[in-house]
CSV table of C-alpha atoms in Angstrom, one decimal:
chain,number,residue,atom,x,y,z
Q,1,MET,CA,0.0,0.0,0.0
Q,2,THR,CA,1.6,3.3,-1.1
Q,3,THR,CA,1.6,5.9,1.6
Q,4,TYR,CA,1.0,9.6,0.8
Q,5,VAL,CA,3.0,11.9,3.1
Q,6,TYR,CA,1.8,15.4,3.9
Q,7,GLY,CA,4.2,16.6,6.6
Q,8,ILE,CA,6.4,15.9,9.6
Q,9,ALA,CA,5.6,16.7,13.2
Q,10,HIS,CA,6.5,15.8,16.7
Q,11,ALA,CA,5.5,12.4,17.9
Q,12,ASP,CA,3.0,13.8,20.3
Q,13,HIS,CA,1.3,16.0,17.7
Q,14,PRO,CA,-2.4,15.5,18.3
Q,15,LEU,CA,-4.8,14.4,15.6
Q,16,PRO,CA,-7.8,16.8,15.5
Q,17,GLU,CA,-11.0,15.3,17.1
Q,18,GLN,CA,-12.7,15.5,13.8
Q,19,GLN,CA,-11.4,13.2,11.1
Q,20,VAL,CA,-9.2,15.0,8.6
Q,21,LEU,CA,-9.6,13.9,5.0
Q,22,GLY,CA,-6.7,13.9,2.5
Q,23,VAL,CA,-6.1,13.2,-1.1
Q,24,GLY,CA,-8.2,10.9,-3.2
Q,25,ASP,CA,-11.9,10.5,-4.2
Q,26,PRO,CA,-13.3,9.4,-2.0
Q,27,PRO,CA,-10.8,11.1,0.3
Q,28,CYS,CA,-8.5,9.0,2.3
Q,29,PRO,CA,-8.5,9.6,6.1
Q,30,VAL,CA,-5.4,11.2,7.6
Q,31,ARG,CA,-3.4,9.2,10.2
Q,32,ILE,CA,-0.1,9.5,12.0
Q,33,VAL,CA,2.9,7.3,11.6
Q,34,ARG,CA,5.4,7.6,14.5
Q,35,SER,CA,9.1,6.9,14.8
Q,36,GLY,CA,11.0,7.9,17.9
Q,37,GLU,CA,10.3,11.5,18.7
Q,38,LEU,CA,8.8,12.3,15.2
Q,39,ALA,CA,5.6,11.6,13.4
Q,40,ALA,CA,4.6,11.8,9.8
Q,41,VAL,CA,1.1,13.0,8.8
Q,42,VAL,CA,0.1,10.5,6.1
Q,43,SER,CA,-2.8,8.8,4.4
Q,44,ASP,CA,-3.2,5.9,2.0
Q,45,CYS,CA,-2.4,7.0,-1.5
Q,46,PRO,CA,-5.2,6.3,-4.0
Q,47,ASP,CA,-4.2,4.5,-7.2
Q,48,GLY,CA,-3.3,6.8,-10.1
Q,49,LEU,CA,-3.1,10.0,-7.9
Q,50,ARG,CA,-2.8,13.0,-10.1
Q,51,PRO,CA,-2.2,16.7,-9.3
Q,52,LYS,CA,-5.9,17.5,-9.6
Q,53,ARG,CA,-7.2,20.7,-8.1
Q,54,ARG,CA,-9.1,18.7,-5.5
Q,55,ASP,CA,-6.0,16.8,-4.4
Q,56,LEU,CA,-3.8,20.0,-4.3
Q,57,LEU,CA,-6.5,21.5,-2.0
Q,58,ALA,CA,-6.6,18.4,0.1
Q,59,HIS,CA,-2.8,18.6,0.6
Q,60,GLN,CA,-3.1,22.3,1.6
Q,61,HIS,CA,-6.1,21.5,3.8
Q,62,VAL,CA,-4.4,18.7,5.8
Q,63,LEU,CA,-1.4,20.8,6.5
Q,64,THR,CA,-3.5,23.8,7.6
Q,65,GLU,CA,-5.7,21.6,9.9
Q,66,MET,CA,-2.7,19.8,11.4
Q,67,GLY,CA,-0.6,22.9,11.6
Q,68,GLY,CA,-3.2,24.5,14.0
Q,69,ALA,CA,-2.1,22.2,16.8
Q,70,GLY,CA,1.6,22.7,16.5
Q,71,ALA,CA,4.6,22.8,14.1
Q,72,VAL,CA,4.3,20.7,10.9
Q,73,LEU,CA,7.0,20.6,8.3
Q,74,PRO,CA,5.0,20.8,5.0
Q,75,LEU,CA,6.2,18.4,2.3
Q,76,ARG,CA,5.9,19.2,-1.4
Q,77,PHE,CA,2.7,18.0,-3.0
Q,78,GLY,CA,2.9,14.4,-4.1
Q,79,SER,CA,5.5,12.8,-1.8
Q,80,LEU,CA,4.9,9.1,-1.8
Q,81,SER,CA,6.4,6.3,0.2
Q,82,THR,CA,6.2,2.6,-0.6
Q,83,ASP,CA,4.7,1.9,2.8
Q,84,ASP,CA,4.4,3.1,6.4
Q,85,ASP,CA,7.6,1.3,7.4
Q,86,ALA,CA,9.6,3.2,4.7
Q,87,VAL,CA,8.1,6.4,6.2
Q,88,ARG,CA,9.5,5.4,9.7
Q,89,ASP,CA,12.9,4.8,8.1
Q,90,ALA,CA,12.9,8.2,6.4
Q,91,LEU,CA,11.9,9.9,9.7
Q,92,GLY,CA,14.8,8.2,11.5
Q,93,GLU,CA,17.3,9.0,8.8
Q,94,HIS,CA,17.4,12.7,9.4
Q,95,ALA,CA,15.6,12.9,12.8
Q,96,THR,CA,17.9,15.7,14.1
Q,97,HIS,CA,17.4,17.8,11.2
Q,98,TYR,CA,13.7,17.5,11.3
Q,99,LYS,CA,13.6,18.3,15.0
Q,100,THR,CA,15.7,21.4,14.5
Q,101,GLN,CA,13.4,22.6,11.8
Q,102,LEU,CA,10.3,21.9,13.9
Q,103,ALA,CA,11.7,24.0,16.7
Q,104,ASP,CA,12.6,26.8,14.2
Q,105,LEU,CA,9.2,26.9,12.7
Q,106,ASP,CA,7.1,26.3,15.8
Q,107,GLY,CA,4.3,28.9,15.9
Q,108,ARG,CA,5.3,30.3,12.5
Q,109,VAL,CA,3.3,30.8,9.4
Q,110,GLU,CA,4.0,31.9,5.9
Q,111,PHE,CA,2.5,34.9,4.1
Q,112,ASN,CA,3.0,35.1,0.4
Q,113,VAL,CA,2.9,38.5,-1.3
Q,114,LYS,CA,2.6,39.1,-5.0
Q,115,ALA,CA,2.3,42.4,-6.8
Q,116,ALA,CA,1.6,43.5,-10.3
Q,117,HIS,CA,1.0,46.8,-12.0
Q,118,ARG,CA,-2.5,48.1,-12.7
Q,119,GLU,CA,-1.9,48.9,-16.3
Q,120,GLU,CA,-3.7,52.1,-16.8
Q,121,ALA,CA,-2.7,53.5,-13.4
Q,122,VAL,CA,1.0,52.9,-14.0
Q,123,LEU,CA,0.8,54.4,-17.5
Q,124,ARG,CA,-0.6,57.5,-15.9
Q,125,LEU,CA,2.3,57.7,-13.5
Q,126,VAL,CA,4.8,57.3,-16.4
Q,127,VAL,CA,3.1,60.0,-18.4
Q,128,ASP,CA,2.9,62.4,-15.5
Q,129,ASP,CA,6.5,61.8,-14.3
Q,130,GLU,CA,8.2,62.0,-17.6
Q,131,PRO,CA,7.7,65.3,-19.6
Q,132,GLU,CA,9.0,63.7,-22.8
Q,133,VAL,CA,6.4,60.9,-22.6
Q,134,ARG,CA,3.7,63.5,-21.8
Q,135,ARG,CA,4.8,65.7,-24.7
Q,136,LEU,CA,4.8,62.8,-27.2
Q,137,THR,CA,1.5,61.5,-25.9
Q,138,GLU,CA,-0.1,64.8,-26.4
Q,139,ALA,CA,1.4,65.2,-29.8
Q,140,LEU,CA,0.2,61.8,-30.9
Q,141,GLN,CA,-3.2,62.3,-29.6
Q,142,SER,CA,-3.6,65.6,-31.4
Q,143,ALA,CA,-2.2,64.0,-34.6
Q,144,GLY,CA,-4.8,61.2,-34.3
Q,145,GLY,CA,-2.4,58.5,-33.4
Q,146,GLY,CA,0.9,59.6,-35.0
Q,147,SER,CA,3.2,57.9,-37.4
Q,148,TYR,CA,4.6,54.4,-36.9
Q,149,PRO,CA,8.1,55.6,-35.9
Q,150,GLU,CA,6.5,58.1,-33.4
Q,151,ARG,CA,4.4,55.4,-31.9
Q,152,VAL,CA,7.3,53.1,-31.5
Q,153,ARG,CA,9.4,55.8,-29.9
Q,154,LEU,CA,6.7,56.7,-27.4
Q,155,GLY,CA,6.0,53.0,-26.7
Q,156,GLU,CA,9.7,52.4,-26.0
Q,157,LEU,CA,9.9,55.3,-23.6
Q,158,VAL,CA,6.8,54.2,-21.8
Q,159,ALA,CA,8.1,50.5,-21.6
Q,160,ASN,CA,11.3,51.8,-20.0
Q,161,GLY,CA,9.3,53.9,-17.6
Q,162,VAL,CA,7.1,51.0,-16.6
Q,163,ARG,CA,10.2,48.7,-16.1
Q,164,ALA,CA,11.8,51.3,-13.9
Q,165,ARG,CA,8.6,51.4,-11.9
Q,166,GLU,CA,8.6,47.6,-11.5
Q,167,VAL,CA,12.1,47.7,-9.9
Q,168,GLN,CA,11.2,50.7,-7.8
Q,169,ASP,CA,7.9,49.2,-6.6
Q,170,ALA,CA,9.5,45.8,-5.9
Q,171,HIS,CA,12.0,47.6,-3.7
Q,172,THR,CA,9.4,49.5,-1.9
Q,173,ILE,CA,7.3,46.4,-1.1
Q,174,GLU,CA,10.2,44.5,0.2
Q,175,ARG,CA,11.5,47.4,2.3
Q,176,THR,CA,8.1,47.9,3.8
Q,177,LEU,CA,7.3,44.3,4.7
Q,178,ALA,CA,10.6,42.6,5.4
Q,179,PRO,CA,11.2,44.4,8.7
Q,180,LEU,CA,7.9,43.1,10.0
Q,181,ALA,CA,8.8,39.5,9.2
Q,182,GLU,CA,11.4,37.1,10.7
Q,183,GLN,CA,12.5,35.8,7.4
Q,184,SER,CA,11.8,36.3,3.7
Q,185,ALA,CA,12.3,34.0,0.7
Q,186,PRO,CA,11.6,34.5,-2.9
Q,187,GLY,CA,8.7,32.7,-4.5
Q,188,PRO,CA,9.1,30.5,-7.6
Q,189,GLU,CA,10.8,32.6,-10.3
Q,190,GLY,CA,9.4,34.1,-13.4
Q,191,SER,CA,5.8,33.9,-12.5
Q,192,GLY,CA,5.3,37.3,-14.1
Q,193,TRP,CA,4.7,39.3,-10.9
Q,194,LEU,CA,7.0,42.2,-10.2
Q,195,VAL,CA,7.1,40.9,-6.7
Q,196,ASN,CA,6.6,37.3,-5.4
Q,197,LEU,CA,7.9,37.0,-1.9
Q,198,SER,CA,7.1,34.8,1.0
Q,199,PHE,CA,7.5,36.0,4.6
Q,200,LEU,CA,7.8,34.0,7.8
Q,201,LEU,CA,5.9,35.4,10.8
Q,202,PRO,CA,4.9,34.3,14.3
Q,203,ARG,CA,1.3,33.0,14.0
Q,204,THR,CA,0.1,35.3,16.8
Q,205,GLU,CA,1.7,38.4,15.4
Q,206,THR,CA,0.6,38.7,11.8
Q,207,ALA,CA,-1.6,41.8,12.3
Q,208,PRO,CA,1.2,44.6,11.9
Q,209,PHE,CA,2.3,42.8,8.7
Q,210,GLN,CA,-1.2,42.6,7.3
Q,211,GLU,CA,-1.9,46.2,8.2
Q,212,ALA,CA,1.3,47.3,6.5
Q,213,ALA,CA,0.4,45.5,3.4
Q,214,HIS,CA,-3.0,47.0,3.5
Q,215,ARG,CA,-1.6,50.5,3.9
Q,216,LEU,CA,0.8,49.8,1.0
Q,217,ALA,CA,-2.0,48.9,-1.2
Q,218,GLU,CA,-3.9,52.0,-0.3
Q,219,GLU,CA,-0.9,54.3,-0.8
Q,220,GLN,CA,0.1,52.7,-4.1
Q,221,PRO,CA,-3.1,52.3,-6.0
Q,222,HIS,CA,-1.2,51.5,-9.2
Q,223,LEU,CA,-0.2,48.2,-7.5
Q,224,GLU,CA,-2.3,45.1,-7.5
Q,225,LEU,CA,-1.2,43.5,-4.3
Q,226,LEU,CA,-2.1,39.9,-3.3
Q,227,VAL,CA,-1.5,38.8,0.2
Q,228,ASN,CA,-2.1,35.1,0.9
Q,229,GLY,CA,-1.8,33.7,4.4
Q,230,PRO,CA,-1.4,32.3,6.9
Q,231,LEU,CA,0.0,29.4,5.0
Q,232,PRO,CA,2.0,26.4,6.1
Q,233,PRO,CA,5.7,27.5,5.9
Q,234,TYR,CA,6.3,25.9,2.5
Q,235,SER,CA,9.1,28.3,1.6
Q,236,PHE,CA,11.0,28.0,4.9
Q,237,VAL,CA,11.7,24.3,5.2
Q,238,ARG,CA,15.2,23.1,4.3
Q,239,PRO,CA,16.0,19.7,2.9
Q,240,ALA,CA,18.2,17.3,4.8
Q,241,HIS,CA,21.4,16.6,3.0
Q,242,SER,CA,23.7,13.6,3.4
Q,243,ALA,CA,26.0,16.1,5.1
Q,244,THR,CA,25.7,16.2,8.9
Q,245,ASP,CA,22.6,18.0,10.2
Q,246,GLU,CA,24.8,20.7,11.8
Q,247,GLU,CA,26.4,21.6,8.6
Q,248,THR,CA,23.1,21.7,6.9
Q,249,ARG,CA,21.9,24.1,9.5
Q,250,GLU,CA,24.8,26.5,8.9
Q,251,ARG,CA,24.0,26.8,5.3
Q,252,THR,CA,21.3,29.4,4.8
Q,253,PRO,CA,18.9,28.6,2.0
Q,254,GLU,CA,18.4,30.9,-1.0
Q,255,GLY,CA,17.3,34.4,-0.3
Q,256,SER,CA,16.4,33.9,3.3
Q,257,GLY,CA,17.6,36.4,5.9
Q,258,ARG,CA,16.4,38.7,8.5
Q,259,GLY,CA,14.9,42.0,7.9
Y,1,MET,CA,-6.2,32.9,-14.9
Y,2,THR,CA,-8.3,33.9,-12.0
Y,3,VAL,CA,-8.2,37.5,-11.2
Y,4,VAL,CA,-8.2,37.8,-7.5
Y,5,PRO,CA,-9.1,41.2,-6.0
Y,6,ALA,CA,-6.3,43.1,-4.5
Y,7,GLN,CA,-5.9,42.8,-0.8
Y,8,GLN,CA,-7.5,39.4,-0.6
Y,9,GLU,CA,-6.4,37.9,2.7
Y,10,ASN,CA,-7.5,34.5,3.3
Y,11,GLY,CA,-7.8,34.3,7.1
Y,12,ARG,CA,-8.4,30.6,7.2
Y,13,GLY,CA,-5.0,29.8,5.8
Y,14,GLY,CA,-5.8,29.2,2.2
Y,15,GLY,CA,-8.0,26.2,3.1
Y,16,GLY,CA,-10.7,27.4,0.7
Y,17,SER,CA,-10.5,27.4,-3.0
Y,18,SER,CA,-10.2,31.1,-3.3
Y,19,GLY,CA,-6.6,32.1,-3.7
Y,20,LEU,CA,-5.6,28.5,-4.5
Y,21,TYR,CA,-4.1,29.6,-7.8
Y,22,ASP,CA,-1.9,32.0,-5.9
Y,23,VAL,CA,-0.5,29.4,-3.6
Y,24,LEU,CA,-0.4,26.5,-6.0
Y,25,GLU,CA,3.1,27.3,-7.0
Y,26,LEU,CA,4.1,27.0,-3.3
Y,27,VAL,CA,2.4,23.6,-2.9
Y,28,LEU,CA,4.0,22.4,-6.1
Y,29,ASP,CA,7.3,24.1,-6.0
Y,30,ARG,CA,8.1,24.6,-2.3
Y,31,GLY,CA,7.8,22.4,0.7
Y,32,LEU,CA,10.2,19.7,1.9
Y,33,VAL,CA,11.5,17.2,-0.5
Y,34,ILE,CA,12.7,14.0,1.1
Y,35,ASP,CA,15.0,11.8,-1.0
Y,36,ALA,CA,13.6,8.6,0.3
Y,37,PHE,CA,10.2,9.4,-1.2
Y,38,VAL,CA,9.2,9.5,-4.8
Y,39,ARG,CA,7.0,12.2,-6.2
Y,40,VAL,CA,3.8,11.7,-8.0
Y,41,SER,CA,4.0,12.4,-11.7
Y,42,LEU,CA,2.9,15.9,-12.6
Y,43,VAL,CA,2.6,15.0,-16.3
Y,44,GLY,CA,-0.1,16.9,-18.0
Y,45,ILE,CA,-0.8,19.3,-15.1
Y,46,GLU,CA,-3.1,21.9,-16.5
Y,47,ILE,CA,-3.8,23.9,-13.4
Y,48,LEU,CA,-0.6,25.9,-13.7
Y,49,LYS,CA,-0.9,28.7,-16.1
Y,50,ILE,CA,1.7,31.2,-16.9
Y,51,ASP,CA,0.6,34.7,-16.6
Y,52,VAL,CA,3.3,36.7,-18.2
Y,53,ARG,CA,2.9,40.3,-17.2
Y,54,VAL,CA,6.4,41.4,-17.4
Y,55,VAL,CA,7.2,44.1,-19.9
Y,56,VAL,CA,8.7,42.5,-23.0
Y,57,ALA,CA,10.9,44.7,-25.1
Y,58,SER,CA,9.5,44.3,-28.5
Y,59,VAL,CA,8.0,46.6,-31.1
Y,60,ASP,CA,4.6,44.9,-30.6
Y,61,THR,CA,4.7,45.9,-26.9
Y,62,TYR,CA,5.8,49.5,-27.8
Y,63,LEU,CA,2.9,49.9,-30.2
Y,64,ARG,CA,0.5,48.6,-27.6
Y,65,PHE,CA,1.8,51.0,-25.0
Y,66,ALA,CA,1.6,53.8,-27.5
Y,67,GLU,CA,-2.0,52.9,-28.3
Y,68,ALA,CA,-2.9,52.7,-24.6
Y,69,CYS,CA,-1.3,56.2,-24.1
Y,70,ASN,CA,-3.3,57.4,-27.0
Y,71,ARG,CA,-6.5,56.5,-25.2
Y,72,LEU,CA,-5.5,58.1,-21.9
Y,73,ASP,CA,-7.6,61.0,-21.0
Y,74,LEU,CA,-4.8,63.5,-20.2
Y,75,GLU,CA,-7.1,66.2,-19.0
Y,76,SER,CA,-8.4,64.0,-16.1
Y,77,GLY,CA,-5.1,64.1,-14.4
Y,78,PRO,CA,-3.4,61.5,-12.2
Y,79,LYS,CA,-6.0,61.5,-9.5
Y,80,LYS,CA,-8.8,60.1,-11.7
Y,81,ASP,CA,-9.9,56.7,-10.5
Y,82,PRO,CA,-8.2,54.1,-12.7
Y,83,GLY,CA,-11.1,51.7,-12.1
Y,84,LEU,CA,-13.7,53.6,-14.0
Y,85,PRO,CA,-15.5,51.1,-16.1
Y,86,ASP,CA,-15.6,53.2,-19.3
Y,87,LEU,CA,-11.8,53.6,-19.4
Y,88,VAL,CA,-11.3,50.0,-18.4
Y,89,GLY,CA,-13.6,48.9,-21.2
Y,90,GLU,CA,-11.4,50.7,-23.7
Y,91,ILE,CA,-8.1,49.6,-22.4
Y,92,THR,CA,-8.9,46.0,-21.9
Y,93,GLU,CA,-9.0,45.2,-25.5
Y,94,SER,CA,-8.2,41.6,-25.1
Y,95,GLY,CA,-11.1,41.4,-22.6
Y,96,ALA,CA,-10.6,38.1,-21.0
Y,97,ARG,CA,-7.6,39.0,-18.9
Y,98,GLY,CA,-9.3,41.1,-16.3
Y,99,LYS,CA,-9.5,44.8,-15.8
Y,100,SER,CA,-6.1,45.4,-14.3
Y,101,LYS,CA,-4.1,44.0,-17.1
Y,102,GLY,CA,-5.2,45.8,-20.2
Y,103,ALA,CA,-2.8,46.3,-23.1
Y,104,LEU,CA,0.2,45.1,-21.2
Y,105,SER,CA,-1.0,41.6,-20.8
Y,106,GLY,CA,-2.4,41.8,-24.3
Y,107,ALA,CA,1.0,42.1,-25.5
Y,108,ALA,CA,2.2,39.3,-23.3
Y,109,GLU,CA,-0.6,37.0,-24.2
Y,110,THR,CA,0.9,36.0,-27.5
Y,111,PHE,CA,4.1,35.3,-25.8
Y,112,ALA,CA,2.4,33.1,-23.2
Y,113,ASP,CA,0.5,31.3,-25.8
Y,114,ALA,CA,3.7,30.4,-27.6
Y,115,ILE,CA,5.1,29.1,-24.4
Y,116,GLY,CA,1.9,27.2,-23.7
Y,117,GLN,CA,2.3,25.4,-27.0
Y,118,GLY,CA,5.8,24.6,-26.1
Y,119,ARG,CA,4.6,23.1,-22.9
Y,120,GLU,CA,2.2,20.9,-24.7
Y,121,ALA,CA,4.8,19.6,-27.0
Y,122,ALA,CA,7.2,19.0,-24.2
Y,123,GLY,CA,4.5,17.3,-22.2
Y,124,GLY,CA,3.9,14.9,-25.1
Y,125,ARG,CA,7.5,14.0,-25.3
Y,126,ASN,CA,8.2,13.4,-21.7
Y,127,GLY,CA,7.7,10.1,-20.1
Y,128,SER,CA,6.3,9.6,-16.6
Y,129,SER,CA,9.5,10.3,-14.8
Y,130,SER,CA,9.4,12.3,-11.6
Y,131,SER,CA,11.4,15.0,-13.3
Y,132,ASP,CA,8.2,16.2,-15.0
Y,133,GLY,CA,7.4,17.7,-11.7
Y,134,GLU,CA,9.8,20.5,-12.5
Y,135,GLU,CA,8.2,21.2,-15.8
Y,136,ALA,CA,6.0,24.2,-14.9
Y,137,PRO,CA,8.6,26.1,-12.9
Y,138,ARG,CA,11.3,25.5,-15.5
Y,139,ARG,CA,9.1,27.0,-18.1
Y,140,THR,CA,8.3,30.0,-16.1
Y,141,ARG,CA,11.9,30.6,-15.6
Y,142,ARG,CA,12.3,30.6,-19.4
Y,143,THR,CA,10.0,33.6,-19.6
Y,144,THR,CA,12.1,35.4,-17.1
Y,145,SER,CA,15.3,34.8,-18.9
Y,146,SER,CA,13.7,35.9,-22.1
Y,147,ARG,CA,12.9,39.1,-20.4
Y,148,LYS,CA,16.4,39.5,-19.1
Y,149,LYS,CA,17.9,38.9,-22.4
Y,150,GLU,CA,15.7,41.6,-23.9
Y,151,GLU,CA,16.6,44.0,-21.2
Y,152,SER,CA,20.3,43.6,-21.4
């Protein structure tokens, strides 16, 4: 029987009173597999599991439910083990590393922040800030659109202005929010947002962060700001390497750091 | 692509379906990977869409920007509410992408479509190895590098 693994917790991590349901259709009930001081949050894995919307949600749901009762290290979606015994072996293999991580992430949640430009609003800023762009825009409007070279020239100037704004706004967002978080880590690259950053916060102290994000959105109406959280700390777990756990701990993962 | 209103804050930890799109990449691309476990094949995953909103340096983009500027009401000044429906209707020529994207994503759409086709082709070639799990992130990186190339 293949075992689906959601996360890793302390051995005494309680199962919620109400049955938590995991991946599959019908959903497989979530259970705990213990080894020493650690526990894995698992369920049976249905045959032919695919990354369907339903199952992705289930993964997220299980981690959220279980995370409410104490630290859980979230595994990436779709982690499968041949059986429960193999899960126990895996827990034992890097037990020190997992225990360190559980201590580090205890009571912590992740907030993910994404930002994009509101097209028209940012064009207005560029037109207002750059006299040459404004002059060309006025000239083209009064000429009923302007010639091809004129339009290309204006468009290029605008594109440069928008790009400069992207850099500037990304900096502003990070500078505003990072001091309110314990750590930050970049989201997956190239998703098309001018900012995609995750922040690690104490679960009980997220209000100042959320308020700051809210103020930022109000003060910068040309930004479309998406704040998602609290989330399981997906971006702040570190893999165990074959090197000793201590060495692993010394190595800071990409992009993380305080303030 | 789901257009999520700005400032959406999911107080229940993303357990609901709203905002799922925005955290999907984290569920699929972040989180602990344990060597002893295998990963379920992500072949054919359709739920990840690439929403390229970066400014691509091309004549096509320039022309679209110029067109968007041509439609700006310069008299209204910067304070005018950018969310006014009549303006949005004009700017959002490609329609389906949502009000905040407008001409910019219109320009990017062709780009994204081309990548999407690439993905399908690649998906067809790939077997069911676990390396397919990296497919979507790898492709999104490609869009970034394209952009960097253009910029440099």
